[in-house]
Short mmCIF file of C-alpha atoms in Angstrom, two decimals:
data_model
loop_
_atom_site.label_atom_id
_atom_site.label_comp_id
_atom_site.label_asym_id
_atom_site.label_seq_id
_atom_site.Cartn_x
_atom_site.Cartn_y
_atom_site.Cartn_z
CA UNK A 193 0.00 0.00 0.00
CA UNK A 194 1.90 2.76 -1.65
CA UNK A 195 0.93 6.37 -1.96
CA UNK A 196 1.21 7.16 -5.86
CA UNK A 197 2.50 10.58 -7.20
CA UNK A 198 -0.06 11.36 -9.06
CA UNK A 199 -1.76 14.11 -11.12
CA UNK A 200 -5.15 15.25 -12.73
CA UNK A 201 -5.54 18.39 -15.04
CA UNK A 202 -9.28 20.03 -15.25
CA UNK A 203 -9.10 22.04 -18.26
CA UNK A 204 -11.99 24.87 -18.51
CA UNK A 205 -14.22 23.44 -21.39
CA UNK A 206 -13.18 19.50 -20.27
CA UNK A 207 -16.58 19.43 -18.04
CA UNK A 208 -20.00 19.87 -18.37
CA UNK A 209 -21.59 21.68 -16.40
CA UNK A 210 -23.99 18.70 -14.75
CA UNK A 211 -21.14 16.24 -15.42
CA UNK A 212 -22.36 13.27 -14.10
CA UNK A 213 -24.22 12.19 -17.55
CA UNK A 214 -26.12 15.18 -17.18
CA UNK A 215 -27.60 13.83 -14.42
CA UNK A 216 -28.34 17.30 -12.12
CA UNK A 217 -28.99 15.75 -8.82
CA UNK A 218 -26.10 13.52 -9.27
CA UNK A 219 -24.19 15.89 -10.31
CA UNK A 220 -24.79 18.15 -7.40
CA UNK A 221 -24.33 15.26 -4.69
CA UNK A 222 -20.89 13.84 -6.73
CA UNK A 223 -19.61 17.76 -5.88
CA UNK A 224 -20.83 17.93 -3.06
CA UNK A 225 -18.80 14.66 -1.70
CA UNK A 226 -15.69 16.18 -3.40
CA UNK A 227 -16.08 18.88 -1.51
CA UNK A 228 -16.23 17.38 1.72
CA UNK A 229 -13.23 15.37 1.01
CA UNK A 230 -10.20 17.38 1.75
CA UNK A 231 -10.86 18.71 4.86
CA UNK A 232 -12.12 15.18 5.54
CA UNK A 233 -9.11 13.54 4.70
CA UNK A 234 -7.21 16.14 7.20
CA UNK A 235 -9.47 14.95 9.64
CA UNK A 236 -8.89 11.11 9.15
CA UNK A 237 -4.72 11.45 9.23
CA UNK A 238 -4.75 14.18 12.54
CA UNK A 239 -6.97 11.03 13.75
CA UNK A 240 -4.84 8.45 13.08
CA UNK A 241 -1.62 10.33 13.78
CA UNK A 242 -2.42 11.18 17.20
CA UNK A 243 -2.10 7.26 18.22
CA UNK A 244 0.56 6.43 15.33
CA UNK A 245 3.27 6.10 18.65
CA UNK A 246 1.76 4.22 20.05
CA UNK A 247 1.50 1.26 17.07
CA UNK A 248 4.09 -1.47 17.73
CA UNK A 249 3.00 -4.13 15.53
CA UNK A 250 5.51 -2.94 12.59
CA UNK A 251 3.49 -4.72 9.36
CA UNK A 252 0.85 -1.82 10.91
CA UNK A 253 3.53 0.98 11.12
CA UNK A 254 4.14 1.04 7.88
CA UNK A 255 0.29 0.72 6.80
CA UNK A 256 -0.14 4.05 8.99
CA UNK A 257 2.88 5.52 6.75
CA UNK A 258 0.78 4.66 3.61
CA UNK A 259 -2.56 5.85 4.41
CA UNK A 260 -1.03 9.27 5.34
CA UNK A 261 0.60 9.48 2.30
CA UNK A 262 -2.51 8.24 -0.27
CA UNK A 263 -5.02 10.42 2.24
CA UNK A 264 -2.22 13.67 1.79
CA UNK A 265 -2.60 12.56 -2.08
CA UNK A 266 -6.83 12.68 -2.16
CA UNK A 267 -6.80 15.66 -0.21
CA UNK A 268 -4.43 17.41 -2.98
CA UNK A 269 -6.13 16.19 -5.83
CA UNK A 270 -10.00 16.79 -4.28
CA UNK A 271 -8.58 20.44 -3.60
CA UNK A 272 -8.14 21.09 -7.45
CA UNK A 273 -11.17 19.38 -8.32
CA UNK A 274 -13.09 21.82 -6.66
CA UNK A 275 -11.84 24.75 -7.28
CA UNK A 276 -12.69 23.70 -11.23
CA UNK A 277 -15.88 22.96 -9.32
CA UNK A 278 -16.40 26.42 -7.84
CA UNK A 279 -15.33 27.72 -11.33
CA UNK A 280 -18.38 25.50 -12.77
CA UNK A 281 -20.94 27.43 -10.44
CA UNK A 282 -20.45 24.40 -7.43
CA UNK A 283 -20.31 25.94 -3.61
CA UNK A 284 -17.44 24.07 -3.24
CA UNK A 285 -15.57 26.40 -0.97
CA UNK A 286 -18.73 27.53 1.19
CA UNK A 287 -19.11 23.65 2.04
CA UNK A 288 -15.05 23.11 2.48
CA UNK A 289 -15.49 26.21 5.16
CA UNK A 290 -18.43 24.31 6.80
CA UNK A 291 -16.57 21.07 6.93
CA UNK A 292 -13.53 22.61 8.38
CA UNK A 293 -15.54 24.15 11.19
CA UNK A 294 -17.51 21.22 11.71
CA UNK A 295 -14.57 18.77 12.43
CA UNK A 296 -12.82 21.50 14.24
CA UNK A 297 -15.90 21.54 16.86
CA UNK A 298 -15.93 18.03 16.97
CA UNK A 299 -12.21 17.33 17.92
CA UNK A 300 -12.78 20.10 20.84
CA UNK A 301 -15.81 18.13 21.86
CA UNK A 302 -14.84 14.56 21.43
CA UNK A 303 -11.88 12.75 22.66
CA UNK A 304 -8.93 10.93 20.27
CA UNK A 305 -10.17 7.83 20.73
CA UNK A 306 -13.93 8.53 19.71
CA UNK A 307 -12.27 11.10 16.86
CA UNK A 308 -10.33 8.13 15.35
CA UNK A 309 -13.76 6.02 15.61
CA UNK A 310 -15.18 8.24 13.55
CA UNK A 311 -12.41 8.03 11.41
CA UNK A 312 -13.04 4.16 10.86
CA UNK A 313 -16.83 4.50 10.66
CA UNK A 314 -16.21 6.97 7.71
CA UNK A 315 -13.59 5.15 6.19
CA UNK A 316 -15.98 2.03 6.17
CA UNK A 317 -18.99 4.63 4.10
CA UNK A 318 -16.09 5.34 1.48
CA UNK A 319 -14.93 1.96 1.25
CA UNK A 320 -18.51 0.61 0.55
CA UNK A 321 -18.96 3.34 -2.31
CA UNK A 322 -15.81 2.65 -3.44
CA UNK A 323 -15.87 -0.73 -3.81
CA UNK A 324 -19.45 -0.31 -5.47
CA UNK A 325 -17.90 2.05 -8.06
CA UNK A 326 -15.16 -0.27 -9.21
CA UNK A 327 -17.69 -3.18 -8.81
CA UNK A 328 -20.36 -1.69 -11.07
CA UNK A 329 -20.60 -0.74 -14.35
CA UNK A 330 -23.78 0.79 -14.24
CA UNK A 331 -21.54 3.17 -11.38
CA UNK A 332 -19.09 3.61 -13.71
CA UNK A 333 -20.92 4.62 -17.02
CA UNK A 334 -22.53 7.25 -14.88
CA UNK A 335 -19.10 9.06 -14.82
CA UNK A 336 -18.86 9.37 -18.55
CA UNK A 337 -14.80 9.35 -19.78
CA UNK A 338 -14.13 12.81 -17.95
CA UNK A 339 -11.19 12.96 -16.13
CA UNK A 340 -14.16 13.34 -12.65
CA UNK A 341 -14.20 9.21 -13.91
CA UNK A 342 -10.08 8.31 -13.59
CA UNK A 343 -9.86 10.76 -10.74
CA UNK A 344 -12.36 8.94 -8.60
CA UNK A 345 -11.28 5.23 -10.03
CA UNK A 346 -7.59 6.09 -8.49
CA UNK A 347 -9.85 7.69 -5.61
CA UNK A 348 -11.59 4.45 -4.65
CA UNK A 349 -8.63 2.26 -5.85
CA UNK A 350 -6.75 3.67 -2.85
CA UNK A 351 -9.39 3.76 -0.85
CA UNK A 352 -10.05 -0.07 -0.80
CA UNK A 353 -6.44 -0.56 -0.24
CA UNK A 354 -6.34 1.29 3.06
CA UNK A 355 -9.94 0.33 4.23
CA UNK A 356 -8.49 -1.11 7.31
CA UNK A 357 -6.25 1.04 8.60
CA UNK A 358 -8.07 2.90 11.02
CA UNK A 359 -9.93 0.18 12.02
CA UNK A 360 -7.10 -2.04 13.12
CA UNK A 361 -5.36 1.24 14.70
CA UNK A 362 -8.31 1.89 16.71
CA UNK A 363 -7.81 -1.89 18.02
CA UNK A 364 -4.20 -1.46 18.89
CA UNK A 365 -4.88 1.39 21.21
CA UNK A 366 -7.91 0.00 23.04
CA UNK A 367 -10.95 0.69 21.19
CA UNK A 368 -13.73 -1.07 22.26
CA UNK A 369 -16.89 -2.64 20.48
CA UNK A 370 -19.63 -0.34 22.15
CA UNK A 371 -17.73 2.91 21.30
CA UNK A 372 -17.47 1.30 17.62
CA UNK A 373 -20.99 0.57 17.12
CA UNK A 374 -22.28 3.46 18.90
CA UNK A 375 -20.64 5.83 16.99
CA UNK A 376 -21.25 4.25 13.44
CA UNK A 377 -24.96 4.13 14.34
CA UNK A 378 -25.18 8.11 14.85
CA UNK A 379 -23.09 8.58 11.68
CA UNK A 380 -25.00 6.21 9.83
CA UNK A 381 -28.02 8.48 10.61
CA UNK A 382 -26.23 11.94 10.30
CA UNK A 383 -24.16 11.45 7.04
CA UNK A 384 -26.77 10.70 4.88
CA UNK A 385 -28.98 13.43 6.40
CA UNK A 386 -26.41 16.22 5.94
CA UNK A 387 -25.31 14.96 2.29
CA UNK A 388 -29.04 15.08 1.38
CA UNK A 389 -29.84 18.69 2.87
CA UNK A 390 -26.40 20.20 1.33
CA UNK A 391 -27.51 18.46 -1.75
CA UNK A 392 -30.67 20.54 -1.74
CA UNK A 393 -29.13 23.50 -0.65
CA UNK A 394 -26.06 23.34 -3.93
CA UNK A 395 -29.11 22.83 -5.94
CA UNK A 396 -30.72 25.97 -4.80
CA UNK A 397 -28.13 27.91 -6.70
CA UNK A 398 -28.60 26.35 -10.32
CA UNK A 399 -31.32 27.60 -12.88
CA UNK A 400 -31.70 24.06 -14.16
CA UNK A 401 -32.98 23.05 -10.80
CA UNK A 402 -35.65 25.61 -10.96
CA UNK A 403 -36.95 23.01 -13.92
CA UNK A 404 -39.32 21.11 -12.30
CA UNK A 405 -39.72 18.39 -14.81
CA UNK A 406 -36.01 17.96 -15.23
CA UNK A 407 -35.37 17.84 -11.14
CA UNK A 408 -38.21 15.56 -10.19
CA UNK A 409 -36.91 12.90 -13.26
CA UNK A 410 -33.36 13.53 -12.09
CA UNK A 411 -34.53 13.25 -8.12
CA UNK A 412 -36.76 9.96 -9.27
CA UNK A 413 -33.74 8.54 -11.24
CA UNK A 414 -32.02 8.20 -7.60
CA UNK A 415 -34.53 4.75 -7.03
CA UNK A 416 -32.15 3.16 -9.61
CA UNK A 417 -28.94 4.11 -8.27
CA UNK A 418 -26.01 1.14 -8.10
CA UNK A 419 -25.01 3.36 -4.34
CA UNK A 420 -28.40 3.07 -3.37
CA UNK A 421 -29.32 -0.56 -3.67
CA UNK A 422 -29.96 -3.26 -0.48
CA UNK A 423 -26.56 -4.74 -1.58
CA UNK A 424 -24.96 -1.24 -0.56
CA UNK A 425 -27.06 -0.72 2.78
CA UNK A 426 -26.15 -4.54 4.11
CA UNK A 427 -22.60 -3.74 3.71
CA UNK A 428 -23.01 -0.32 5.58
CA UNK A 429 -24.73 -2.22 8.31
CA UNK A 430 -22.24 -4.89 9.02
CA UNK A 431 -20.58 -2.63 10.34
CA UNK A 432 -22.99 -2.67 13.32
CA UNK A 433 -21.98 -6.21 13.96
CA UNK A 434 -20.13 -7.38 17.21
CA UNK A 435 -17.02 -8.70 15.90
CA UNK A 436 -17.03 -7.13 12.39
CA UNK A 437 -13.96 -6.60 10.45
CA UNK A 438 -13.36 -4.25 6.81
CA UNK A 439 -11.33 -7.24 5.49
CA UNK A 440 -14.43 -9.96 6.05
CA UNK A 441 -15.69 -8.69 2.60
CA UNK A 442 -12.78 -9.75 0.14
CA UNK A 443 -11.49 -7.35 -2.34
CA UNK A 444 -8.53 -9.03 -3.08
CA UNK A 445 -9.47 -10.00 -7.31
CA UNK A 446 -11.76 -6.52 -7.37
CA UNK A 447 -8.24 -4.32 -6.91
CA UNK A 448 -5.92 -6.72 -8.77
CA UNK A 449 -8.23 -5.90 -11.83
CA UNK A 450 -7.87 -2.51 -11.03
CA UNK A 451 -4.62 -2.03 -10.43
CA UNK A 452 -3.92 -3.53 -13.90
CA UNK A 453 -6.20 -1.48 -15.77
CA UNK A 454 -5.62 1.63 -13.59
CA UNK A 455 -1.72 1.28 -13.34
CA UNK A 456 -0.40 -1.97 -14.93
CA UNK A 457 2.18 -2.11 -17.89
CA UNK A 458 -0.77 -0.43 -20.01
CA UNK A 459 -2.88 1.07 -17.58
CA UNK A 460 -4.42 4.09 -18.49
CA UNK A 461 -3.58 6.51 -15.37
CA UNK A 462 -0.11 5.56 -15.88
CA UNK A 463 0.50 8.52 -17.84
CA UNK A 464 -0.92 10.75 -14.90
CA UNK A 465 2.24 9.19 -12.10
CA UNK A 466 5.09 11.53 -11.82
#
């Protein structure tokens, strides 16, 4: 689990302006996730650095060394993304202030321990997605050929890789099963809440939402989603069960396809590694 120097370029007339196969709600809720990532990903490495002293097991060491480095990478690359969304008419810098706030207050409020159990509850709702975009196609036509689609492949590639990480650190230092559950069960109600109302609220500032026949197709359309399915919402919940472990779902053959098409001898990022 290497962090990869890599690059993406967002020139002006490369996206549309509803991107996601001019899908608008999609759209809206694909930027809006962007947007939450960077500060996001500062959040998950502050989390997971506070306890990285206190790892011993070494095999886990040098996991903690890679997630820092892909989640430094995402945070990067999610940064420029958004400011080509902001560009496109996107609040993505009103939401990256709210964010920022947001996970300020809740490091004041919360100790490390519940902090870096947040961490792995989160990194569990991004591996699910994750692994749902690389397993779908349906998930993956919905990204067109833009370079939104390789950015997020590389995004999710990375993100299966380290799914673990804060999970097992939050073992090594003592976290316990009813802090674990506890805490996934109020983010499993809050995240999809405030993705949903900041949805709404990005909407709010495009004229093509003000459609009414466009947004209620394009809010309807959302029944057939590949993120939205049962498949998706078991996997969320097994989280919730005593015991419960990222790695019991396999993803071993899912990334080794991946990696080859992503970054193998003809992969088609390999021209975006420096």
């Amino acid at each position: 689990m290497q962090p990869r120097r890599i690059r993406f370029n967002y020139p002006v007339a490369a996206l549309q302006r509803h991107f996601v196969q001019g899908d608008l709600v999609m759209s809206h809720m694909i930027a809006h996730l962007s947007a939450v990532f960077p500060e996001g990903e500062d959040f998950f490495i502050r989390s997971v650095r506070h306890y990285a002293g206190q790892i011993t097991d070494p095999v886990l060491k040098d996991q903690v060394k890679g997630f820092i480095g892909q989640e430094v990478t995402h945070g990067r690359e999610h940064r420029a993304l958004n400011e080509r969304l902001q560009q496109m008419g996107y609040p993505t810098r009103r939401i990256d202030r709210l964010v920022h706030r947001r996970l300020k207050a809740a490091e004041r409020r919360f100790s490390p321990l519940t902090c870096l159990s947040i961490t792995a509850a989160l990194e569990h709702f991004t591996a699910v997605f994750a692994e749902t975009l690389l397993a779908d196609e349906q998930a993956q036509e919905l990204l067109g050929t833009t370079e939104v689609r390789s950015m997020l492949l590389w995004h999710a590639v990375e993100e299966s890789e380290h799914r673990s990480v804060a999970f097992d650190v939050y073992r090594a230092v003592g976290g316990d099963e009813t802090r674990r559950i506890r805490t996934m069960r109020v983010i499993r109600f809050s995240f999809p809440i405030a993705v949903t109302m900041n949805t709404i609220i990005s909407l709010f500032s495009d004229r093509a939402a003000y459609h009414p026949v466009r947004l209620v197709r394009s809010f309807a359309a959302l029944r057939h989603s590949p993120f939205l399915t049962r498949a998706v919402f078991r996997r969320l919940g097994d989280y919730l069960r005593p015991g419960f472990h990222p790695d019991d779902h396999d993803n071993t053959v899912l990334l080794q396809r991946w990696e080859a098409e992503l970054f193998g001898e003809r992969g088609s990022l390999v021209g975006h590694l420096h």
